[in-house]
Each structure stands twice: as structure tokens, then as C-alpha cells.
Amino acid sequence: MSKRVLLVIGGGIAAYKSLDLIRRLKETGAAVRVVMTEAAQRFVTPLAAGALVGERVFTDLFDQTQEFDVGHIRLARECDLIVVAPATADLMAKAANGLANDLASAVLLATDKPVLMAPAMNPRMWANAATQRNFARLQADGLSFVGPNEGEMAERGERGVGRMAEPEEIRDAALALLNDGPLKGKRALVTAGPTIEAIDPVRFLSNRSSGRQGYAIAAALAELGADVTLVSGPTNLAAPPGVKRVGVESAREMLAASEAALPLDVAVMVAAVADWRPAQAADEKLKKDKAGLPAISLAENPDILATLSKPGKKRPKLVIGFAAETENVEEHARAKIARKGCDWIVANDVSGDVMGGAENQVLLIKTDGAEAWPRMAKDAVARKLAAEIAAALSSKPRRRS
Ligand code: CTP
């Protein structure tokens, strides 16, 4: 990869991990330039960062040599991505409000490139209303985020959300934004979350899907460089870095948004699509003073997985469905492949306590075999599936029509 990353190191104890991040970014072939805030230099030295990037580190907005040599405008423009790690509460506040009184913040204000922030701070600073306001504002402004994670803090005995994401996670999120990796140039669709089906303007039928597994798969595909559209029912999750999220409500909207994402190399249908919808959604709120209970008759929703799997020129090269099973997992999943016409099924064994949890136990079923994966975190399932997809799409093309 010949991509240029500008790494802005903020002042926090996590700054030492940014030295490792430099190394990991360079391993991908990226050219890395570094800007450090004044506070960052209290934690790691420009000499250490400079030795790792192999060139001087930029620190001062008002230093004549630095400013006339490269200058904040060139720093802001001569890159493909800006990564802010650690993104302190202070740097986030400045960026959210357009302040530019030092080199790091001036670069963030002057850039028109994608920006990825890896926040790191004490959990109370993270939870503070001001920080949350700035976080929401920055997301609305189009910046991407990785972390913060939950865990031990530098302060003894403190735990909570505020730990900077690990260097590998930041690197992967950066690659997703740079659109680079084995799935570069491949178009992927992921459906995720529940659908909601209107009964009247204020009531609906839905289910308890959190969307976590689907969002993790969208993130993992983007990390491998795919161009990912995530068609999502209502969830509480933020779009992963580099992923185009299309919000929908009903199954019919999800189908339309999925078809709009064609042509595709791979489609992964993870959404918990409502099987039925009220046959007629009332235009006005149903009143309870009407005689008797309202009768809600149901109509069947379109099957998005089956629709996208239909043979034809537009069919994605690889179509993957999910299935929740409690018994005879492989047999039922094979029947589902045949019924829906998809290529692979990721079968969840939900006989245990997988539903709604952070872990998943799956069986990957392909036309020519089945593989039981050990129980692992949903993120790990997502990465392993993304790697399988990359391998399948890079092997010789197979024709179906
Ligand atoms: N699916 C879909 N559109 C629907 C229903 C399901 O795209 N209207 C997709 C889901 O995203 C998932 C797979 O189909 O990939 C699940 O199939 P489904 O028939 O709903 O199976 P289960 O939920 O496992 O239930 P059952 O065993 O009762 O068929």
C-alpha cells in the first residue's frame, strides 16, 4: 500500500501505545507522518516517534522553520487519512468546536481528509456530558471512531470505558478507511439488526436482535478493504469506520435498500427480519375505545436472502445467510441453503446462552462441507468469516446462473 497516514498523538498515558501503532501502520506499507501536541511530548518524545517514522516529527504551529518547511495546511492535505491516537478529551473538544490554537487542532480544522479518532481518557471524563456531546458532534460531522474500550485504567483500581483501542484495532480501522486489503475493490452488503413493522403510526412488531454480529461483520469486511454497505434496522450501534450505513425500518425497506446496493461480490444477511408484518398499517393511531380488541391480520414479508440468491446476472458471487438452530444444526442448515438458494449458512447453535451475548458458537456450512468453530467473541467470528470470504473471492471465479 502506498497510502499516507498523518498520525496526531495527543497527550495521554496511552501515547506510548502510539509508538507501536506507528510500527504497525508502517508494516502495512503506509507512509506515516507524525504530529504531536505539547502534552503528548510529556509522555513520549518526538525523538522516539521520529526514529520510528524515519523523519522529523511536527510539533509547533508557530515555529518558522517547521511552518515554512511543510506547514499545517500541507500536513492537513498531503495525506489520505488522519489518525488521532490517543484522542484526548481536550483534542476532541477542540475539534468539535473548530478551535485551532496549536498544530494538531489546526491540522484537524484545515483538513478535508477522513479522520479516525481513538479516544483515551479516564472513564469519568469519557462519560462527562461535555465529552459525550463532543463525541456525538464529531460523529455527526463525519469523523470515525475506534474505541474507547472497557478495561483497567492507568490509575490504580479504576476500570471502565476509556481505554484506547489496541494498536492492531486502530490499524485495522485505518485500513478500513483507506479501503485497502485483500477485499480491496470488492463490494459487500451486510444486513443487520431487527426490522420493525408498523401496526399504526406509533406501534410496531419487532424482535430483540441487537445487531452486534452484523455490525462486527461489516467492520471486519471493511477492515479487509471491502466497500461495505450496511443495511440496518434500528439499533443502538454506531456505523463502523469506513462502512456506509443505510438505516431502514421494515423488511420491505430492507429489501429495497439491499437491492439498491447491487452489484455485489458478497452479501451477508445477518438481519433478524420479521417474518410477518401487519397486513394493513393503520394511517391513524388505533383507539382503544372502539368496540372490541383490534384484530391484527398478518402478511408475509419478502425473504431478502432468498431474493438476492435468485440465479441471474445480478446475483452476488457469494451469498451467505445466518440461521439460528437448537438441534440437528447441520441438517437444518443444509435444508435452508437448498430452500433459500444461498451459498453458505452460518448456523448459530442457540441451544446454550448465545442469544444477546458477546460470544457466539457457529458452524460454517458450505456446499462442500461444514466446519464447527470453537465458541468465540462475536468480533472474532466476524474476522474469521471475513477471512473466509476473502479467500473465497480471491480463488478462481465460479459461475452460477
Ligand atoms: N432472512 C431474510 N429475509 C427474511 C427472513 C430471513 O433475508 N424475510 C434471512 C436472515 O437474515 C438470515 C436467514 O434468512 O440470514 C434466516 O432464515 P430464516 O428462514 O428466518 O431462518 P431462522 O430464523 O433460522 O428460522 P427458521 O428455522 O424458523 O426458518
CSV table of C-alpha atoms in Angstrom, one decimal, residues 44-317:
chain,number,residue,atom,x,y,z
A,44,VAL,CA,6.7,10.2,24.6
A,45,THR,CA,9.5,12.2,23.0
A,46,PRO,CA,9.5,13.5,19.4
A,47,LEU,CA,12.8,11.8,19.1
A,48,ALA,CA,11.3,8.3,19.8
A,49,ALA,CA,8.4,8.9,17.4
A,50,GLY,CA,10.7,10.4,14.8
A,51,ALA,CA,13.1,7.4,15.0
A,52,LEU,CA,10.2,5.1,14.2
A,53,VAL,CA,8.8,7.2,11.3
A,54,GLY,CA,12.3,8.0,9.9
A,55,GLU,CA,11.7,11.7,9.7
A,56,ARG,CA,11.1,14.7,11.9
A,57,VAL,CA,8.0,14.9,13.9
A,58,PHE,CA,5.9,18.1,13.7
A,59,THR,CA,5.1,19.8,16.9
A,60,ASP,CA,4.8,23.6,16.6
A,61,LEU,CA,2.4,25.8,14.7
A,62,PHE,CA,4.5,28.9,15.3
A,63,ASP,CA,7.9,27.5,14.6
A,64,GLN,CA,9.2,29.3,11.5
A,65,THR,CA,11.3,26.5,10.1
A,66,GLN,CA,8.6,23.9,10.6
A,67,GLU,CA,5.8,26.1,9.3
A,68,PHE,CA,7.7,27.3,6.2
A,69,ASP,CA,9.1,23.8,5.6
A,70,VAL,CA,5.9,21.9,5.5
A,71,GLY,CA,3.2,23.9,7.3
A,72,HIS,CA,-0.1,22.9,8.8
A,73,ILE,CA,-2.0,23.3,5.6
A,74,ARG,CA,0.2,20.9,3.7
A,75,LEU,CA,0.2,18.5,6.7
A,76,ALA,CA,-3.5,18.5,6.6
A,77,ARG,CA,-3.7,17.9,2.8
A,78,GLU,CA,-0.8,15.7,2.0
A,79,CYS,CA,-2.2,12.5,3.4
A,80,ASP,CA,-5.0,10.0,2.7
A,81,LEU,CA,-6.1,9.7,6.4
A,82,ILE,CA,-5.6,11.4,9.7
A,83,VAL,CA,-5.5,9.2,12.8
A,84,VAL,CA,-5.8,10.9,16.2
A,85,ALA,CA,-4.4,8.5,18.8
A,86,PRO,CA,-4.8,9.0,21.7
A,87,ALA,CA,-7.6,11.4,21.1
A,88,THR,CA,-7.8,13.2,24.4
A,89,ALA,CA,-11.0,14.9,25.8
A,90,ASP,CA,-9.2,18.2,25.0
A,91,LEU,CA,-8.4,17.4,21.4
A,92,MET,CA,-12.0,16.1,20.8
A,93,ALA,CA,-13.4,19.3,22.4
A,94,LYS,CA,-11.2,21.5,20.2
A,95,ALA,CA,-12.1,19.5,17.0
A,96,ALA,CA,-15.8,19.5,17.8
A,97,ASN,CA,-15.7,23.3,18.2
A,98,GLY,CA,-13.3,24.3,15.5
A,99,LEU,CA,-10.6,25.6,17.7
A,100,ALA,CA,-7.2,25.8,16.2
A,101,ASN,CA,-4.7,27.2,18.6
A,102,ASP,CA,-2.0,24.5,18.2
A,103,LEU,CA,-0.6,22.5,15.3
A,104,ALA,CA,-2.7,19.3,16.0
A,105,SER,CA,-6.0,21.2,16.2
A,106,ALA,CA,-5.1,23.5,13.3
A,107,VAL,CA,-4.4,20.4,11.1
A,108,LEU,CA,-7.8,18.9,12.1
A,109,LEU,CA,-9.6,22.1,11.2
A,110,ALA,CA,-7.7,22.5,7.9
A,111,THR,CA,-8.1,19.0,6.5
A,112,ASP,CA,-10.6,17.6,4.0
A,113,LYS,CA,-9.4,14.0,4.5
A,114,PRO,CA,-11.1,11.3,6.6
A,115,VAL,CA,-10.3,11.4,10.3
A,116,LEU,CA,-10.2,8.5,12.6
A,117,MET,CA,-10.1,9.2,16.4
A,118,ALA,CA,-9.1,6.7,19.0
A,119,PRO,CA,-10.3,8.3,22.3
A,120,ALA,CA,-8.4,7.6,25.5
A,121,MET,CA,-9.2,9.1,28.9
A,122,ASN,CA,-10.4,8.4,32.4
A,123,PRO,CA,-13.9,6.8,32.3
A,124,ARG,CA,-15.5,9.8,34.1
A,125,MET,CA,-14.0,12.2,31.6
A,126,TRP,CA,-15.4,10.0,28.8
A,127,ALA,CA,-18.8,9.8,30.4
A,128,ASN,CA,-18.9,13.5,31.1
A,129,ALA,CA,-21.8,15.2,29.3
A,130,ALA,CA,-19.4,17.6,27.5
A,131,THR,CA,-17.3,14.8,26.1
A,132,GLN,CA,-20.3,12.8,25.0
A,133,ARG,CA,-21.7,16.0,23.3
A,134,ASN,CA,-18.4,16.5,21.5
A,135,PHE,CA,-18.3,12.8,20.5
A,136,ALA,CA,-21.8,13.0,19.1
A,137,ARG,CA,-21.0,16.2,17.3
A,138,LEU,CA,-17.8,14.8,15.7
A,139,GLN,CA,-19.7,11.7,14.6
A,140,ALA,CA,-22.3,13.9,13.0
A,141,ASP,CA,-19.5,15.9,11.3
A,142,GLY,CA,-18.4,12.6,9.7
A,143,LEU,CA,-15.4,11.7,11.8
A,144,SER,CA,-14.9,8.0,12.5
A,145,PHE,CA,-14.1,6.4,15.9
A,146,VAL,CA,-12.4,3.3,17.1
A,147,GLY,CA,-12.9,2.5,20.8
A,148,PRO,CA,-12.6,3.6,23.6
A,149,ASN,CA,-12.6,0.1,25.1
A,150,GLU,CA,-13.6,-1.1,28.5
A,151,GLY,CA,-10.8,-2.2,30.9
A,152,GLU,CA,-8.3,-1.3,33.5
A,153,MET,CA,-7.2,2.3,33.6
A,154,ALA,CA,-3.7,3.6,34.3
A,155,GLU,CA,-4.9,4.9,37.6
A,156,ARG,CA,-4.8,2.1,40.1
A,157,GLY,CA,-8.0,0.2,40.6
A,158,GLU,CA,-10.0,2.2,38.1
A,159,ARG,CA,-12.0,0.3,35.4
A,160,GLY,CA,-14.4,1.5,32.9
A,161,VAL,CA,-14.9,2.7,29.3
A,162,GLY,CA,-12.0,5.0,28.3
A,163,ARG,CA,-9.0,2.7,27.4
A,164,MET,CA,-7.6,3.5,24.0
A,165,ALA,CA,-8.3,0.8,21.4
A,166,GLU,CA,-5.3,-1.5,20.9
A,167,PRO,CA,-2.8,-0.6,18.1
A,168,GLU,CA,-3.9,-3.5,15.9
A,169,GLU,CA,-7.6,-2.4,16.2
A,170,ILE,CA,-6.6,1.2,15.3
A,171,ARG,CA,-4.5,-0.1,12.3
A,172,ASP,CA,-7.5,-2.2,11.1
A,173,ALA,CA,-9.9,0.7,11.4
A,174,ALA,CA,-7.4,2.9,9.5
A,175,LEU,CA,-7.1,0.2,6.7
A,176,ALA,CA,-10.9,0.2,6.5
A,177,LEU,CA,-10.9,3.9,5.9
A,178,LEU,CA,-8.1,3.7,3.4
A,179,ASN,CA,-10.0,0.9,1.7
A,180,ASP,CA,-7.1,-1.4,1.5
A,181,GLY,CA,-6.6,-5.1,2.0
A,182,PRO,CA,-7.4,-8.4,0.3
A,183,LEU,CA,-11.0,-7.3,-0.3
A,184,LYS,CA,-10.0,-4.0,-1.9
A,185,GLY,CA,-12.3,-3.2,-4.8
A,186,LYS,CA,-14.9,-5.8,-3.7
A,187,ARG,CA,-18.4,-4.7,-2.9
A,188,ALA,CA,-20.1,-6.2,0.1
A,189,LEU,CA,-23.6,-5.9,1.7
A,190,VAL,CA,-24.4,-6.8,5.2
A,191,THR,CA,-27.9,-6.7,6.7
A,192,ALA,CA,-28.2,-6.4,10.4
A,193,GLY,CA,-30.5,-5.7,13.3
A,194,PRO,CA,-34.2,-6.2,13.6
A,195,THR,CA,-36.8,-4.9,11.3
A,196,ILE,CA,-39.9,-3.1,12.7
A,197,GLU,CA,-43.3,-3.5,11.1
A,198,ALA,CA,-45.8,-0.8,11.7
A,199,ILE,CA,-49.2,-1.5,13.2
A,200,ASP,CA,-50.2,2.1,13.3
A,201,PRO,CA,-48.1,5.4,13.4
A,202,VAL,CA,-46.9,4.7,16.9
A,203,ARG,CA,-46.9,0.9,17.4
A,204,PHE,CA,-44.9,-1.9,15.7
A,205,LEU,CA,-44.0,-5.6,15.7
A,206,SER,CA,-40.3,-6.3,16.1
A,207,ASN,CA,-37.7,-8.6,17.8
A,208,ARG,CA,-34.8,-8.4,20.2
A,209,SER,CA,-31.9,-8.5,17.7
A,210,SER,CA,-29.1,-6.2,18.9
A,211,GLY,CA,-27.3,-6.0,15.5
A,212,ARG,CA,-23.9,-6.8,17.1
A,213,GLN,CA,-22.9,-9.7,15.0
A,214,GLY,CA,-23.9,-8.0,11.8
A,215,TYR,CA,-22.1,-4.8,12.7
A,216,ALA,CA,-19.0,-6.8,13.6
A,217,ILE,CA,-19.1,-8.5,10.2
A,218,ALA,CA,-19.5,-5.2,8.4
A,219,ALA,CA,-16.5,-3.8,10.3
A,220,ALA,CA,-14.4,-6.9,9.6
A,221,LEU,CA,-15.1,-6.8,5.9
A,222,ALA,CA,-14.2,-3.1,5.7
A,223,GLU,CA,-11.0,-3.8,7.6
A,224,LEU,CA,-10.0,-6.1,4.8
A,225,GLY,CA,-10.7,-3.3,2.3
A,226,ALA,CA,-14.1,-4.1,1.0
A,227,ASP,CA,-16.5,-1.3,0.1
A,228,VAL,CA,-19.3,-2.2,2.6
A,229,THR,CA,-22.9,-1.1,2.7
A,230,LEU,CA,-24.6,-2.0,6.0
A,231,VAL,CA,-28.3,-2.0,5.7
A,232,SER,CA,-29.5,-1.9,9.3
A,233,GLY,CA,-32.8,-1.9,11.1
A,234,PRO,CA,-33.0,0.3,14.3
A,235,THR,CA,-30.1,-0.5,16.7
A,236,ASN,CA,-28.1,1.5,19.2
A,237,LEU,CA,-24.8,0.9,17.4
A,238,ALA,CA,-22.6,3.4,15.5
A,239,ALA,CA,-21.6,2.7,12.0
A,240,PRO,CA,-18.1,1.1,12.0
A,241,PRO,CA,-15.2,3.1,10.4
A,242,GLY,CA,-15.4,3.1,6.6
A,243,VAL,CA,-18.8,1.5,6.4
A,244,LYS,CA,-21.7,3.1,4.6
A,245,ARG,CA,-24.8,2.6,6.8
A,246,VAL,CA,-28.3,2.8,5.4
A,247,GLY,CA,-30.9,2.9,8.1
A,248,VAL,CA,-34.2,1.2,7.4
A,249,GLU,CA,-37.2,0.1,9.4
A,250,SER,CA,-39.4,-2.5,7.7
A,251,ALA,CA,-38.4,-5.7,5.8
A,252,ARG,CA,-39.7,-4.2,2.6
A,253,GLU,CA,-37.4,-1.2,3.1
A,254,MET,CA,-34.5,-3.5,3.9
A,255,LEU,CA,-35.1,-5.4,0.7
A,256,ALA,CA,-35.2,-2.2,-1.4
A,257,ALA,CA,-32.0,-0.9,0.2
A,258,SER,CA,-30.3,-4.3,-0.3
A,259,GLU,CA,-31.2,-4.4,-4.0
A,260,ALA,CA,-30.1,-0.8,-4.4
A,261,ALA,CA,-26.6,-1.9,-3.2
A,262,LEU,CA,-26.2,-4.3,-6.2
A,263,PRO,CA,-24.0,-5.2,-8.0
A,264,LEU,CA,-22.2,-7.0,-5.2
A,265,ASP,CA,-19.4,-9.5,-4.7
A,266,VAL,CA,-20.7,-10.7,-1.4
A,267,ALA,CA,-24.0,-10.4,0.6
A,268,VAL,CA,-24.1,-11.4,4.2
A,269,MET,CA,-27.6,-11.5,5.6
A,270,VAL,CA,-27.4,-11.2,9.3
A,271,ALA,CA,-30.6,-9.2,10.0
A,272,ALA,CA,-33.4,-10.7,12.1
A,273,VAL,CA,-36.0,-9.9,9.5
A,274,ALA,CA,-39.6,-10.1,10.8
A,275,ASP,CA,-41.3,-12.9,9.1
A,276,TRP,CA,-44.6,-11.2,9.1
A,277,ARG,CA,-46.0,-7.7,9.1
A,278,PRO,CA,-49.5,-6.4,9.9
A,279,ALA,CA,-51.3,-6.7,6.6
A,280,GLN,CA,-52.5,-3.2,6.9
A,281,ALA,CA,-50.7,-0.5,8.8
A,282,ALA,CA,-53.4,1.9,10.1
A,283,ASP,CA,-53.0,5.5,9.0
A,284,GLU,CA,-54.3,6.8,12.3
A,285,LYS,CA,-53.5,5.6,15.8
A,286,LEU,CA,-55.8,2.8,16.8
A,287,LYS,CA,-58.1,3.9,19.5
A,288,LYS,CA,-59.0,1.6,22.4
A,289,ASP,CA,-62.4,3.0,22.9
A,290,LYS,CA,-63.6,1.3,19.6
A,291,ALA,CA,-65.7,-1.7,20.3
A,292,GLY,CA,-63.7,-4.9,21.0
A,293,LEU,CA,-60.0,-5.6,20.5
A,294,PRO,CA,-58.4,-4.7,17.2
A,295,ALA,CA,-57.7,-7.8,15.1
A,296,ILE,CA,-54.2,-7.6,13.5
A,297,SER,CA,-54.0,-9.9,10.5
A,298,LEU,CA,-50.5,-10.6,9.2
A,299,ALA,CA,-49.0,-10.7,5.8
A,300,GLU,CA,-45.7,-12.5,4.9
A,301,ASN,CA,-42.6,-10.4,4.4
A,302,PRO,CA,-40.4,-10.8,1.4
A,303,ASP,CA,-37.4,-13.1,2.0
A,304,ILE,CA,-34.4,-10.9,1.4
A,305,LEU,CA,-31.9,-13.7,1.4
A,306,ALA,CA,-33.9,-15.8,-1.0
A,307,THR,CA,-34.5,-12.8,-3.3
A,308,LEU,CA,-30.8,-12.0,-3.5
A,309,SER,CA,-29.9,-15.6,-4.0
A,310,LYS,CA,-32.0,-16.0,-7.1
A,311,PRO,CA,-29.9,-17.1,-10.1
A,312,GLY,CA,-29.2,-14.5,-12.6
A,313,LYS,CA,-26.7,-11.9,-13.9
A,314,LYS,CA,-27.2,-9.7,-10.9
A,315,ARG,CA,-26.7,-12.4,-8.3
A,316,PRO,CA,-23.8,-11.6,-5.9
A,317,LYS,CA,-20.9,-14.1,-6.3
